[in-house]
Every structure is written in C-alpha cells, then in structure tokens.
Amino acid sequence: MTQDVEMKELVVAPSNSVSSTVPPTLQHLKEIASLIETGAYAREVRRIVRAVRLTIALRRKLKSSVLHAFLNFAIVPGSEAHTRLSSYLPEEDEHDMEVDTATSATQAPMRHSLPELEIYCYLLVLMFLIDQKRYNEAKACSSASIARVKNLNRRTVDVLASRLYFYYSYSYELTGNLAEIRGNLLSLHRIATLRHDELGQETLLNLLLRNYLHYNLYDQAEKLRSKAPRFEAHSNQQAT
C-alpha cells in the first residue's frame, strides 16, 4: 500500500501529446533519478533509501528498451560507464527501437553524471539481468560495479552499494562460483569498516556468513560472527 502511494507521488501528468509517448516506467525512473540527485546534493541518505524502495516496485516492469533510454538520460552517452553498462543489455528488437525513438525527442539528459546515478544504473542493469536469467552477464556487471564502488567514499552511495554487494554475491551464487569472491567480500568488509559504513559492514557480514555456510565452513562462520560488532537495526533497508 505504501509503495503504491509513493509511486503515485512520482507520477508527472503529461503536458502534451509528445510527452505522453514516454513509457510510464521510464518516467518513473527519471523521477527516481531526480530524487537521487536531490539526495546526493543535499547529502540526505533518506532520499536514496526511498529511491531504492521505489525502484523495487518497478523491478518487474524493466525492459531493455527502457533501460537503454534511461542510461542515455542518466549517464553521458559515449562515456566509459555508459558504454560498459550498455554492453550488458541485450540488443533492442524492432519494437523496442520504435519505443526508444519515440522517447528520444523528449530525453533531457541530467546536467551532471553523479556517482550516485552511475551506481544506481549499475543496480538497475544488474537486477534486470538477474530477472532475465542472464547470469553470466549479471556476474560481469556485478564485478564491474564493485570495482567502481571501491573508489567511492560517500554516505549517499552506501545504501546503493549495499544492494550491489547483495546482488554481487547472488550472481556468483547463481553461477556456482560463490567461493571465488570470498576474499573480495572480506576486502570489502574491511573497506566498509574503515569508512564507518555500518550498513555496508552489516550487509557484507551477512554475505560472508552465507558464503561460509554454503560450503559448510561452520568454524570460520562462528569465528567471524563472534568478532562482529553490533549494529543498529538496518533490516528494512537490507530487505529492499
């Protein structure tokens, strides 16, 4: 019920016949991008949390054509991030190209390519790939996203990063390669600790425990758990 109300708050009534051609999902994503932009500039983490929650409500409506259009809106076309993210998406079919062409005239790119928006785009593409069962592409995308997150130390990125950590682990679990990333998860946990990123620490601790238990490494799991600090409850954010 809450998600429905929040989504309705983001709907902008079309002012003319041209804007009415913009797919509703794309319009919602653009509104969420504005929310992220505001949160990034104001350093308000709660706005980023809300953006993630609203995105979950749109997840099953994501299509390749919409994501291509959104990437053109949120990230500078031709940039390294844009090229990489676009390469993970399947080619658009004839119908998708028609939709993309119809929306191109109304595309007003964001003024700046904020790190928060770039990480958000990684999250969108990664969720889409997993839902489409394109697990190898999802694994590659998740690895690239983690490499990017490591270079960012911003509180407004932490919420988005915690979701990427989850899907990073999940994509490797889906492909049967969970053991490959254990060392990287430990490294990420150390980084989150140094940055005082409690949500990241908690998320990564859960993922490490899951990793150990997946391979029946109970002693290592108990050792890690016994040394883990206590955090304030972040369960609502981690469940999104």
GROMACS .gro file of C-alpha atoms in nm, residues 1-193:
model
  193
    1MET     CA    1   0.000   0.000   0.000
    2THR     CA    2   0.283   0.237   0.094
    3GLN     CA    3   0.467   0.162  -0.230
    4ASP     CA    4   0.153   0.238  -0.433
    5VAL     CA    5   0.115   0.575  -0.264
    6GLU     CA    6   0.481   0.660  -0.314
    7MET     CA    7   0.471   0.563  -0.680
    8LYS     CA    8   0.166   0.782  -0.736
    9GLU     CA    9   0.356   1.073  -0.583
   10LEU     CA   10   0.619   1.039  -0.854
   11VAL     CA   11   0.380   1.039  -1.149
   12VAL     CA   12   0.400   1.357  -1.350
   13ALA     CA   13   0.098   1.424  -1.570
   14PRO     CA   14   0.197   1.465  -1.936
   15SER     CA   15   0.169   1.823  -2.050
   16ASN     CA   16   0.141   1.749  -2.422
   17SER     CA   17   0.097   1.468  -2.671
   18VAL     CA   18   0.472   1.421  -2.720
   19SER     CA   19   0.547   1.357  -2.351
   20SER     CA   20   0.261   1.109  -2.338
   21THR     CA   21   0.470   0.877  -2.560
   22VAL     CA   22   0.723   0.829  -2.279
   23PRO     CA   23   0.672   0.482  -2.127
   24PRO     CA   24   0.542   0.508  -1.768
   25THR     CA   25   0.832   0.302  -1.633
   26LEU     CA   26   1.087   0.534  -1.790
   27GLN     CA   27   0.903   0.834  -1.650
   28HIS     CA   28   0.911   0.679  -1.302
   29LEU     CA   29   1.284   0.607  -1.335
   30LYS     CA   30   1.352   0.968  -1.433
   31GLU     CA   31   1.162   1.086  -1.129
   32ILE     CA   32   1.362   0.849  -0.909
   33ALA     CA   33   1.682   0.983  -1.068
   34SER     CA   34   1.575   1.335  -0.968
   35LEU     CA   35   1.519   1.209  -0.615
   36ILE     CA   36   1.869   1.060  -0.610
   37GLU     CA   37   2.016   1.381  -0.750
   38THR     CA   38   1.848   1.586  -0.479
   39GLY     CA   39   1.962   1.343  -0.211
   40ALA     CA   40   2.319   1.349  -0.341
   41TYR     CA   41   2.349   1.727  -0.344
   42ALA     CA   42   2.174   1.767  -0.008
   43ARG     CA   43   2.361   1.466   0.138
   44GLU     CA   44   2.030   1.321   0.255
   45VAL     CA   45   2.062   0.944   0.276
   46ARG     CA   46   1.689   0.901   0.342
   47ARG     CA   47   1.615   1.013  -0.014
   48ILE     CA   48   1.846   0.745  -0.152
   49VAL     CA   49   1.677   0.486   0.070
   50ARG     CA   50   1.339   0.594  -0.068
   51ALA     CA   51   1.470   0.578  -0.424
   52VAL     CA   52   1.579   0.216  -0.372
   53ARG     CA   53   1.241   0.125  -0.225
   54LEU     CA   54   1.057   0.283  -0.518
   55THR     CA   55   1.281   0.101  -0.765
   56ILE     CA   56   1.187  -0.236  -0.619
   57ALA     CA   57   0.825  -0.157  -0.704
   58LEU     CA   58   0.929  -0.105  -1.069
   59ARG     CA   59   1.159  -0.404  -1.094
   60ARG     CA   60   0.929  -0.640  -1.285
   61LYS     CA   61   0.847  -0.367  -1.536
   62LEU     CA   62   1.203  -0.309  -1.650
   63LYS     CA   63   1.273  -0.373  -2.020
   64SER     CA   64   1.586  -0.344  -2.227
   65SER     CA   65   1.446  -0.052  -2.427
   66VAL     CA   66   1.358   0.141  -2.111
   67LEU     CA   67   1.700   0.079  -1.960
   68HIS     CA   68   1.879   0.190  -2.277
   69ALA     CA   69   1.672   0.509  -2.276
   70PHE     CA   70   1.738   0.567  -1.907
   71LEU     CA   71   2.112   0.519  -1.948
   72ASN     CA   72   2.106   0.787  -2.217
   73PHE     CA   73   1.927   1.013  -1.971
   74ALA     CA   74   2.132   0.948  -1.657
   75ILE     CA   75   2.485   0.895  -1.793
   76VAL     CA   76   2.675   1.084  -2.060
   77PRO     CA   77   2.646   0.878  -2.383
   78GLY     CA   78   2.985   0.760  -2.502
   79SER     CA   79   3.137   0.770  -2.155
   80GLU     CA   80   3.313   0.464  -2.017
   81ALA     CA   81   3.029   0.388  -1.776
   82HIS     CA   82   2.762   0.428  -2.045
   83THR     CA   83   2.947   0.205  -2.290
   84ARG     CA   84   3.009  -0.065  -2.031
   85LEU     CA   85   2.654  -0.073  -1.897
   86SER     CA   86   2.500  -0.070  -2.243
   87SER     CA   87   2.714  -0.369  -2.341
   88TYR     CA   88   2.549  -0.584  -2.073
   89LEU     CA   89   2.198  -0.523  -2.207
   90PRO     CA   90   2.052  -0.734  -2.488
   91GLU     CA   91   2.010  -0.576  -2.829
   92GLU     CA   92   1.682  -0.396  -2.878
   93ASP     CA   93   1.430  -0.563  -3.107
   94GLU     CA   94   1.234  -0.372  -3.372
   95HIS     CA   95   0.950  -0.283  -3.133
   96ASP     CA   96   1.194  -0.167  -2.867
   97MET     CA   97   1.372   0.054  -3.119
   98GLU     CA   98   1.040   0.217  -3.205
   99VAL     CA   99   0.978   0.290  -2.838
  100ASP     CA  100   1.330   0.426  -2.795
  101THR     CA  101   1.293   0.651  -3.100
  102ALA     CA  102   0.962   0.782  -2.974
  103THR     CA  103   1.119   0.883  -2.642
  104SER     CA  104   1.446   1.023  -2.776
  105ALA     CA  105   1.290   1.357  -2.865
  106THR     CA  106   1.188   1.412  -2.504
  107GLN     CA  107   1.515   1.293  -2.349
  108ALA     CA  108   1.662   1.572  -2.139
  109PRO     CA  109   1.992   1.438  -2.001
  110MET     CA  110   2.086   1.503  -1.639
  111ARG     CA  111   2.316   1.802  -1.607
  112HIS     CA  112   2.589   1.602  -1.435
  113SER     CA  113   2.687   1.238  -1.416
  114LEU     CA  114   2.674   1.195  -1.041
  115PRO     CA  115   2.845   0.890  -0.887
  116GLU     CA  116   2.515   0.808  -0.716
  117LEU     CA  117   2.338   0.794  -1.052
  118GLU     CA  118   2.610   0.582  -1.207
  119ILE     CA  119   2.589   0.331  -0.921
  120TYR     CA  120   2.210   0.338  -0.945
  121CYS     CA  121   2.236   0.247  -1.314
  122TYR     CA  122   2.457  -0.048  -1.225
  123LEU     CA  123   2.193  -0.160  -0.977
  124LEU     CA  124   1.912  -0.133  -1.234
  125VAL     CA  125   2.100  -0.324  -1.503
  126LEU     CA  126   2.210  -0.590  -1.256
  127MET     CA  127   1.857  -0.654  -1.128
  128PHE     CA  128   1.730  -0.673  -1.485
  129LEU     CA  129   1.997  -0.925  -1.590
  130ILE     CA  130   1.925  -1.149  -1.292
  131ASP     CA  131   1.549  -1.138  -1.355
  132GLN     CA  132   1.613  -1.225  -1.720
  133LYS     CA  133   1.831  -1.518  -1.607
  134ARG     CA  134   2.130  -1.374  -1.791
  135TYR     CA  135   2.356  -1.486  -1.509
  136ASN     CA  136   2.694  -1.462  -1.682
  137GLU     CA  137   2.625  -1.104  -1.784
  138ALA     CA  138   2.499  -1.034  -1.432
  139LYS     CA  139   2.822  -1.170  -1.287
  140ALA     CA  140   3.032  -0.948  -1.514
  141CYS     CA  141   2.816  -0.645  -1.439
  142SER     CA  142   2.829  -0.704  -1.064
  143SER     CA  143   3.209  -0.735  -1.069
  144ALA     CA  144   3.239  -0.408  -1.260
  145SER     CA  145   3.003  -0.236  -1.018
  146ILE     CA  146   3.206  -0.349  -0.717
  147ALA     CA  147   3.528  -0.224  -0.876
  148ARG     CA  148   3.360   0.116  -0.917
  149VAL     CA  149   3.214   0.126  -0.566
  150LYS     CA  150   3.556   0.063  -0.412
  151ASN     CA  151   3.666   0.405  -0.537
  152LEU     CA  152   3.372   0.592  -0.385
  153ASN     CA  153   3.351   0.704  -0.025
  154ARG     CA  154   3.020   0.889   0.000
  155ARG     CA  155   2.745   0.828   0.254
  156THR     CA  156   2.485   0.872  -0.018
  157VAL     CA  157   2.646   0.587  -0.213
  158ASP     CA  158   2.646   0.348   0.084
  159VAL     CA  159   2.279   0.248   0.052
  160LEU     CA  160   2.313   0.174  -0.319
  161ALA     CA  161   2.643  -0.005  -0.259
  162SER     CA  162   2.485  -0.236  -0.001
  163ARG     CA  163   2.234  -0.354  -0.261
  164LEU     CA  164   2.515  -0.409  -0.511
  165TYR     CA  165   2.702  -0.621  -0.255
  166PHE     CA  166   2.396  -0.842  -0.222
  167TYR     CA  167   2.346  -0.890  -0.596
  168TYR     CA  168   2.720  -0.934  -0.646
  169SER     CA  169   2.713  -1.232  -0.413
  170TYR     CA  170   2.383  -1.357  -0.552
  171SER     CA  171   2.502  -1.354  -0.914
  172TYR     CA  172   2.806  -1.562  -0.820
  173GLU     CA  173   2.589  -1.798  -0.619
  174LEU     CA  174   2.358  -1.846  -0.918
  175THR     CA  175   2.653  -1.944  -1.136
  176GLY     CA  176   2.805  -2.177  -0.875
  177ASN     CA  177   3.110  -1.956  -0.820
  178LEU     CA  178   3.044  -1.828  -0.469
  179ALA     CA  179   3.384  -1.938  -0.335
  180GLU     CA  180   3.560  -1.711  -0.588
  181ILE     CA  181   3.450  -1.391  -0.419
  182ARG     CA  182   3.506  -1.476  -0.052
  183GLY     CA  183   3.837  -1.291  -0.043
  184ASN     CA  184   3.684  -0.991  -0.214
  185LEU     CA  185   3.394  -0.986   0.033
  186LEU     CA  186   3.645  -0.981   0.319
  187SER     CA  187   3.829  -0.693   0.150
  188LEU     CA  188   3.505  -0.502   0.101
  189HIS     CA  189   3.414  -0.558   0.465
  190ARG     CA  190   3.749  -0.409   0.574
  191ILE     CA  191   3.692  -0.109   0.347
  192ALA     CA  192   3.340  -0.057   0.485
  193THR     CA  193   3.479  -0.075   0.839
   0.00000   0.00000   0.00000
